[in-house]
Amino acid sequence: MTPSFDQLKNQLKKLPGFGVRSAERIALHLLLEKPQAAEDLLNALEHAREQVGQCPVCGNITERGLREDDFCDICLDTSRNRNLLCVVEQIPDLISMEKSGAYRGLYHVLHGKLSPINGIGEEDLNLVSLKKRLAEEPIEEVILALSNDIEGEATCNFLKENYFDPYNLSVTRIGFGLPSGGNLFYADSTTLRSALDGRRDY
Amino acid sequence: MTPSFDQLKNQLKKLPGFGVRSAERIALHLLLEKPQAAEDLLNALEHAREQVGQCPVCGNITERGLREDDFCDICLDTSRNRNLLCVVEQIPDLISMEKSGAYRGLYHVLHGKLSPINGIGEEDLNLVSLKKRLAEEPIEEVILALSNDIEGEATCNFLKENYFDPYNLSVTRIGFGLPSGGNLFYADSTTLRSALDGRRDY
């Protein structure tokens, strides 16, 4: 429509879940219908870009500068079971688990899963910190909450053999309830709860 | 999750079509997965906020400062039929019409429709400029492309009586093809084309 409008539309179109029409709709909303929304969004995004970082322990998001070490709220929560570690692929998976209210241990976010076809190997996952945690923290049980697909399965196998078995940890994998090919982020709380209850030895 | 993250999520949640999960997904995407996307989006939004304005003639979006008068590309396009005026409610409706390729006249964007229940009256619509156009431009035929609902109908009646009949203009309203209660923005090109072809005297 106009160069600046098209530029904004094209940036919006790159976001996950956006098509041409939703990009146009949001661009018009921000520019003409609700200029205040654009102002607020700009401020929130700029602020969050400065403030939001990753927890050096588990890989969850954390607020920078609140505490010396930038640890996330979950890692610092002394009421949680520190013998239990839940391994997830992505932060949205952790958010889903937290919303289900079915889990009160710690997390480790891999930020991906092994995928030779996409060129994602061991070095691309958040594993240096995992090795350190296994050596230093009182972890006794590991719950693998990875996707129910081939890459998730391969990643579980790899982690069990190379990371958890050397420490003789009890390793389970969530299984019942998550549909084949399904993604943790879109599962509802009841499904996640039954998947946690029905976890099997791995 | 963290104060800054939640703030960004809440701003995103206010956008049309956004729920909690899509807001979380986009926030994580912008902050962690694709920091460059956040940078590009910030720049595009800031730039567009400065550059995008409304055409003083038809109400379409226009790029500010390119030309002295800030007229939009459509109003300046000398290849278009300047005897034909299509009245739409919103800019997305104009975008849909343009995409259909079925129309080559000029537009007038009302930025709404009469709606007593929502307190939207004559003075809230883009009508001062319409009056001026009718007096000054060589408009011969008007196509009313408003929503197929009661408020759209009432707005068509009002405009015909008060704006178009005094000039003895040929007034038609698109009709066939647009489903009852339907919105122009979500109609496909074929539907819009048949609606234009099958327009009836009004």
Coordinates of C-alpha atoms in Angstrom, one line a residue:
Chain A
M1 CA 0.0 0.0 0.0
T2 CA 2.8 2.4 1.0
P3 CA 6.5 1.6 1.4
S4 CA 6.5 2.0 5.3
F5 CA 3.3 0.1 5.7
D6 CA 4.5 -2.7 3.5
Q7 CA 7.8 -2.8 5.4
L8 CA 5.9 -3.2 8.7
K9 CA 3.5 -5.8 7.2
N10 CA 6.5 -7.8 5.9
Q11 CA 8.1 -7.8 9.3
L12 CA 4.9 -8.9 10.9
K13 CA 4.4 -11.6 8.3
K14 CA 7.7 -13.2 9.4
L15 CA 6.3 -13.9 12.9
P16 CA 5.1 -17.4 13.7
G17 CA 1.4 -17.9 12.9
F18 CA 1.1 -14.8 10.8
G19 CA -0.3 -14.7 7.3
V20 CA -0.7 -11.7 4.9
R21 CA -4.1 -10.8 6.3
S22 CA -3.3 -11.0 10.0
A23 CA -0.2 -8.9 9.3
E24 CA -2.2 -6.3 7.5
R25 CA -4.8 -6.3 10.2
I26 CA -2.3 -5.8 13.0
A27 CA -0.4 -3.2 11.0
L28 CA -3.6 -1.1 10.4
H29 CA -4.6 -1.6 14.1
L30 CA -1.2 -0.3 15.3
L31 CA -0.9 2.6 12.9
L32 CA -4.4 3.9 12.6
E33 CA -7.0 2.4 14.9
K34 CA -5.0 2.2 18.2
P35 CA -1.8 4.4 18.0
Q36 CA -1.5 4.0 21.8
A37 CA -1.2 0.2 21.3
A38 CA 1.7 0.8 19.0
E39 CA 3.3 3.1 21.6
D40 CA 2.8 0.6 24.4
L41 CA 4.0 -2.3 22.3
L42 CA 7.2 -0.5 21.2
N43 CA 8.0 0.4 24.9
A44 CA 7.2 -3.2 26.1
L45 CA 9.3 -4.8 23.4
E46 CA 12.3 -2.4 23.8
H47 CA 12.2 -2.9 27.6
A48 CA 11.8 -6.7 27.4
R49 CA 14.7 -6.8 24.9
E50 CA 16.9 -5.2 27.5
Q51 CA 15.6 -7.0 30.5
V52 CA 14.8 -10.6 29.5
G53 CA 17.6 -13.0 29.4
Q54 CA 18.2 -16.8 29.8
C55 CA 18.8 -18.5 33.1
P56 CA 22.4 -19.7 33.1
V57 CA 21.4 -22.8 35.0
C58 CA 18.2 -24.2 33.3
G59 CA 17.8 -22.1 30.1
N60 CA 14.4 -20.6 31.1
I61 CA 13.7 -16.9 30.6
T62 CA 14.8 -14.7 33.5
E63 CA 14.7 -11.0 34.3
R64 CA 18.2 -9.4 34.0
G65 CA 19.7 -7.3 36.8
L66 CA 17.2 -8.2 39.5
R67 CA 19.8 -10.4 41.2
E68 CA 23.5 -10.7 40.8
D69 CA 23.4 -14.1 39.1
D70 CA 20.4 -13.7 36.8
F71 CA 19.0 -17.1 37.9
C72 CA 15.3 -17.6 37.0
D73 CA 12.4 -17.7 39.5
I74 CA 12.0 -21.5 39.3
C75 CA 15.7 -22.3 39.9
L76 CA 15.6 -19.9 43.0
D77 CA 12.3 -21.3 44.4
T78 CA 13.3 -23.1 47.5
S79 CA 9.9 -24.7 47.9
R80 CA 10.4 -26.9 44.8
N81 CA 11.7 -30.4 44.8
R82 CA 15.4 -30.1 43.9
N83 CA 15.8 -33.9 43.4
L84 CA 13.5 -33.9 40.4
L85 CA 14.5 -32.6 37.0
C86 CA 12.2 -32.3 34.0
V87 CA 13.9 -31.9 30.6
V88 CA 11.9 -30.0 28.0
E89 CA 12.7 -28.9 24.5
Q90 CA 11.6 -25.3 24.6
I91 CA 10.5 -22.6 27.0
P92 CA 6.8 -22.8 25.8
D93 CA 6.9 -26.5 26.9
L94 CA 8.0 -25.3 30.4
I95 CA 5.2 -22.7 30.5
S96 CA 2.7 -25.5 29.6
M97 CA 4.0 -27.7 32.4
E98 CA 3.8 -24.8 34.9
K99 CA 0.2 -24.0 33.9
S100 CA -0.8 -27.6 34.4
G101 CA 0.2 -27.3 38.1
A102 CA 1.1 -31.0 38.0
Y103 CA 4.9 -30.6 38.5
R104 CA 6.9 -29.0 41.3
G105 CA 10.5 -30.0 40.5
L106 CA 13.2 -28.2 38.5
Y107 CA 13.5 -27.9 34.8
H108 CA 16.2 -28.1 32.1
V109 CA 15.4 -26.5 28.7
L110 CA 17.4 -28.0 25.8
H111 CA 16.3 -25.3 23.3
G112 CA 15.8 -27.9 20.7
K113 CA 16.2 -31.6 20.0
L114 CA 18.7 -33.7 18.1
S115 CA 17.9 -33.5 14.4
P116 CA 20.6 -34.6 11.9
I117 CA 18.3 -33.6 9.0
N118 CA 18.2 -30.0 10.3
G119 CA 21.8 -30.1 11.3
I120 CA 21.1 -29.9 15.0
G121 CA 23.6 -31.8 17.0
E122 CA 24.7 -32.2 20.6
E123 CA 26.7 -28.9 20.5
D124 CA 23.5 -27.0 19.6
L125 CA 21.6 -28.0 22.7
N126 CA 21.9 -26.5 26.2
L127 CA 24.0 -29.4 27.5
V128 CA 27.2 -27.9 29.0
S129 CA 25.0 -26.5 31.8
L130 CA 23.2 -29.9 32.1
K131 CA 26.5 -31.7 32.7
K132 CA 27.5 -29.2 35.4
R133 CA 24.1 -29.6 37.1
L134 CA 24.3 -33.4 37.1
A135 CA 27.7 -33.2 38.8
E136 CA 26.8 -30.5 41.3
E137 CA 23.1 -30.7 42.1
P138 CA 21.3 -33.3 44.2
I139 CA 19.3 -34.6 41.2
E140 CA 17.9 -38.1 41.7
E141 CA 15.1 -38.5 39.2
V142 CA 14.8 -37.2 35.6
I143 CA 11.6 -36.8 33.7
L144 CA 12.0 -36.6 30.0
A145 CA 9.2 -34.4 28.7
L146 CA 10.2 -34.2 25.0
S147 CA 8.1 -34.4 21.9
N148 CA 6.5 -37.7 21.0
D149 CA 8.3 -38.0 17.7
I150 CA 11.4 -39.7 16.2
E151 CA 13.7 -36.8 17.1
G152 CA 12.3 -36.6 20.6
E153 CA 12.9 -40.3 21.0
A154 CA 16.5 -40.1 19.7
T155 CA 17.2 -37.2 22.0
C156 CA 15.9 -39.1 25.0
N157 CA 18.0 -42.1 24.1
F158 CA 21.1 -39.9 23.7
L159 CA 20.6 -38.1 27.0
K160 CA 19.9 -41.3 29.0
E161 CA 23.0 -43.1 27.7
N162 CA 25.4 -40.1 27.8
Y163 CA 24.2 -38.0 30.6
F164 CA 21.9 -39.8 33.1
D165 CA 23.1 -43.4 33.1
P166 CA 26.6 -42.5 34.3
Y167 CA 25.0 -41.0 37.5
N168 CA 22.6 -44.0 37.9
L169 CA 19.6 -41.7 37.9
S170 CA 16.0 -42.9 37.7
V171 CA 14.9 -41.8 34.3
T172 CA 11.3 -41.8 33.1
R173 CA 9.7 -40.4 30.0
I174 CA 6.2 -38.9 29.9
G175 CA 4.2 -41.0 27.5
F176 CA 0.5 -41.6 28.1
G177 CA -1.8 -38.9 26.8
L178 CA 0.5 -37.0 24.4
P179 CA -0.7 -37.9 20.9
S180 CA 1.8 -39.2 18.3
G181 CA 3.5 -36.3 16.5
G182 CA 2.0 -33.9 19.1
N183 CA 3.7 -30.9 20.5
L184 CA 3.8 -30.3 24.3
F185 CA 2.9 -26.6 23.9
Y186 CA -0.6 -27.3 22.6
A187 CA -1.5 -30.0 25.1
D188 CA -4.1 -29.2 27.7
S189 CA -3.5 -29.4 31.4
T190 CA -5.4 -32.7 31.9
T191 CA -3.4 -34.4 29.1
L192 CA -0.2 -33.2 30.7
R193 CA -1.3 -34.4 34.1
S194 CA -2.2 -37.9 32.8
A195 CA 1.1 -38.0 30.9
L196 CA 3.0 -37.2 34.1
D197 CA 1.0 -39.8 36.2
G198 CA 1.5 -42.5 33.6
R199 CA 5.2 -42.0 33.0
R200 CA 7.1 -45.3 32.4
D201 CA 10.6 -46.5 33.1
Y202 CA 12.9 -45.7 30.2
Chain B
M1 CA 7.3 -15.5 33.8
T2 CA 9.3 -12.3 34.4
P3 CA 8.0 -8.8 34.7
S4 CA 9.3 -7.5 31.4
F5 CA 8.2 -10.7 29.6
D6 CA 4.7 -10.5 31.0
Q7 CA 4.5 -6.8 30.1
L8 CA 5.3 -7.6 26.5
K9 CA 2.9 -10.6 26.5
N10 CA 0.1 -8.4 27.8
Q11 CA 0.7 -5.8 25.1
L12 CA 0.7 -8.5 22.4
K13 CA -2.5 -10.0 23.9
K14 CA -4.4 -6.8 23.3
L15 CA -3.8 -7.0 19.5
P16 CA -6.8 -8.3 17.4
G17 CA -6.7 -12.1 17.0
F18 CA -4.2 -12.7 19.8
G19 CA -4.8 -15.1 22.7
V20 CA -2.5 -15.9 25.6
R21 CA -0.6 -18.6 23.8
S22 CA 0.0 -16.7 20.6
A23 CA 1.2 -13.8 22.7
E24 CA 3.6 -16.0 24.6
R25 CA 4.8 -17.6 21.3
I26 CA 5.5 -14.3 19.6
A27 CA 7.2 -12.8 22.7
L28 CA 9.5 -15.8 23.0
H29 CA 10.2 -15.7 19.3
L30 CA 11.1 -12.0 19.4
L31 CA 13.1 -12.1 22.6
L32 CA 15.0 -15.4 22.3
E33 CA 14.6 -17.2 19.0
K34 CA 15.0 -14.4 16.5
P35 CA 16.4 -11.2 18.2
Q36 CA 16.9 -9.8 14.7
A37 CA 13.2 -10.1 14.1
A38 CA 12.5 -7.9 17.1
E39 CA 15.1 -5.4 15.9
D40 CA 13.5 -5.3 12.4
L41 CA 10.0 -5.1 13.8
L42 CA 10.9 -2.2 16.1
N43 CA 12.5 -0.3 13.3
A44 CA 9.6 -1.0 10.9
L45 CA 7.0 0.0 13.4
E46 CA 8.8 3.2 14.5
H47 CA 9.3 4.1 10.9
A48 CA 5.8 3.4 9.8
R49 CA 4.4 5.4 12.8
E50 CA 6.2 8.4 11.5
Q51 CA 5.6 7.8 7.8
V52 CA 2.1 6.4 7.4
G53 CA -0.8 8.8 7.4
Q54 CA -4.3 9.0 5.9
C55 CA -5.1 10.4 2.5
P56 CA -7.0 13.7 3.0
V57 CA -9.2 12.8 0.0
C58 CA -10.3 9.2 0.3
G59 CA -9.1 8.1 3.8
N60 CA -6.8 5.3 2.5
I61 CA -3.3 5.0 4.0
T62 CA -0.7 7.1 2.4
E63 CA 3.1 7.7 2.8
R64 CA 3.8 11.1 4.4
G65 CA 6.2 13.5 2.9
L66 CA 6.6 11.8 -0.5
R67 CA 4.6 14.5 -2.1
E68 CA 3.4 17.9 -1.0
D69 CA -0.2 16.9 -0.6
D70 CA 0.1 13.4 1.0
F71 CA -2.5 12.0 -1.5
C72 CA -2.5 8.2 -1.7
D73 CA -1.4 6.2 -4.7
I74 CA -4.9 5.4 -5.7
C75 CA -6.1 9.0 -5.7
L76 CA -3.1 10.0 -7.8
D77 CA -3.3 7.1 -10.3
T78 CA -4.4 8.7 -13.5
S79 CA -5.1 5.4 -15.2
R80 CA -8.1 4.8 -12.9
N81 CA -11.7 5.6 -13.8
R82 CA -12.3 8.9 -12.0
N83 CA -16.1 8.8 -12.7
L84 CA -16.5 5.7 -10.5
L85 CA -16.4 5.8 -6.7
C86 CA -16.5 2.8 -4.4
V87 CA -17.5 3.5 -0.8
V88 CA -16.1 1.0 1.8
E89 CA -16.1 0.9 5.6
Q90 CA -12.5 0.3 6.4
I91 CA -9.1 0.2 4.8
P92 CA -8.9 -3.6 4.9
D93 CA -12.0 -3.6 2.7
L94 CA -10.2 -1.5 0.2
I95 CA -7.2 -3.8 0.3
S96 CA -9.5 -6.8 -0.4
M97 CA -11.1 -5.0 -3.4
E98 CA -7.7 -4.1 -4.8
K99 CA -6.5 -7.7 -4.4
S100 CA -9.6 -9.0 -6.3
G101 CA -8.4 -6.9 -9.3
A102 CA -12.1 -6.5 -10.2
Y103 CA -12.3 -2.7 -9.7
R104 CA -10.4 0.2 -11.3
G105 CA -12.2 3.3 -10.0
L106 CA -11.6 5.5 -7.0
Y107 CA -12.5 4.8 -3.3
H108 CA -13.9 6.5 -0.3
V109 CA -13.2 5.0 3.1
L110 CA -15.8 5.8 5.7
H111 CA -13.7 4.5 8.7
G112 CA -16.9 2.9 10.1
K113 CA -20.6 2.7 9.6
L114 CA -23.6 4.3 11.3
S115 CA -24.3 2.4 14.6
P116 CA -26.5 4.1 17.1
I117 CA -26.0 1.3 19.5
N118 CA -22.2 1.9 19.5
G119 CA -22.7 5.7 19.5
I120 CA -21.3 6.1 16.0
G121 CA -23.1 8.8 14.1
E122 CA -22.7 10.9 10.9
E123 CA -20.0 13.1 12.5
D124 CA -17.8 10.0 13.3
L125 CA -17.5 9.0 9.6
N126 CA -15.2 10.4 6.9
L127 CA -18.0 12.5 5.3
V128 CA -16.7 16.1 5.2
S129 CA -14.2 15.0 2.6
L130 CA -17.0 13.0 0.7
K131 CA -19.2 16.1 0.4
K132 CA -16.2 18.1 -1.0
R133 CA -15.5 15.3 -3.5
L134 CA -19.0 15.1 -4.7
A135 CA -19.0 18.8 -5.4
E136 CA -15.6 19.0 -7.0
E137 CA -14.9 15.6 -8.7
P138 CA -16.4 14.2 -11.9
I139 CA -18.1 11.3 -10.1
E140 CA -21.0 9.7 -12.0
E141 CA -21.5 6.3 -10.4
V142 CA -21.2 5.2 -6.8
I143 CA -20.8 1.6 -5.7
L144 CA -21.7 1.0 -2.1
A145 CA -19.4 -1.8 -0.9
L146 CA -20.5 -1.9 2.8
S147 CA -21.1 -4.8 5.0
N148 CA -24.2 -7.0 4.5
D149 CA -25.8 -6.2 7.8
I150 CA -28.3 -3.9 9.3
E151 CA -25.8 -1.1 10.1
G152 CA -24.4 -1.4 6.6
E153 CA -27.9 -1.2 5.1
A154 CA -28.7 1.9 7.3
T155 CA -25.5 3.6 6.3
C156 CA -26.2 2.9 2.6
N157 CA -29.7 4.4 2.9
F158 CA -28.4 7.4 4.7
L159 CA -25.6 8.1 2.2
K160 CA -27.9 7.7 -0.8
E161 CA -30.5 10.1 0.5
N162 CA -28.2 12.7 1.9
Y163 CA -25.1 12.6 -0.3
F164 CA -25.7 10.9 -3.6
D165 CA -29.3 11.6 -4.6
P166 CA -28.8 15.5 -4.6
Y167 CA -26.3 14.9 -7.4
N168 CA -28.5 12.5 -9.3
L169 CA -25.7 9.9 -9.2
S170 CA -26.2 6.3 -10.3
V171 CA -25.9 4.4 -7.1
T172 CA -25.5 0.6 -6.8
R173 CA -24.8 -1.6 -3.9
I174 CA -22.7 -4.8 -4.2
G175 CA -24.9 -7.7 -3.1
F176 CA -24.7 -11.1 -4.7
G177 CA -22.0 -13.3 -3.2
L178 CA -21.4 -11.6 0.2
P179 CA -22.9 -13.9 2.8
S180 CA -25.4 -12.4 5.3
G181 CA -23.5 -11.0 8.3
G182 CA -20.3 -11.4 6.4
N183 CA -17.4 -9.0 6.4
L184 CA -15.8 -7.7 3.2
F185 CA -12.3 -8.3 4.5
Y186 CA -12.6 -12.1 4.7
A187 CA -14.3 -12.5 1.4
D188 CA -12.3 -14.2 -1.4
S189 CA -11.6 -12.6 -4.8
T190 CA -14.1 -14.6 -6.7
T191 CA -16.9 -13.7 -4.2
L192 CA -16.0 -10.1 -4.5
R193 CA -15.9 -10.3 -8.3
S194 CA -19.4 -11.8 -8.5
A195 CA -20.6 -9.3 -6.0
L196 CA -19.4 -6.5 -8.2
D197 CA -20.8 -8.0 -11.4
G198 CA -24.2 -8.6 -9.8
R199 CA -24.6 -5.2 -8.2
R200 CA -28.2 -4.0 -8.2
D201 CA -29.8 -0.5 -8.4
Y202 CA -30.3 0.9 -5.0

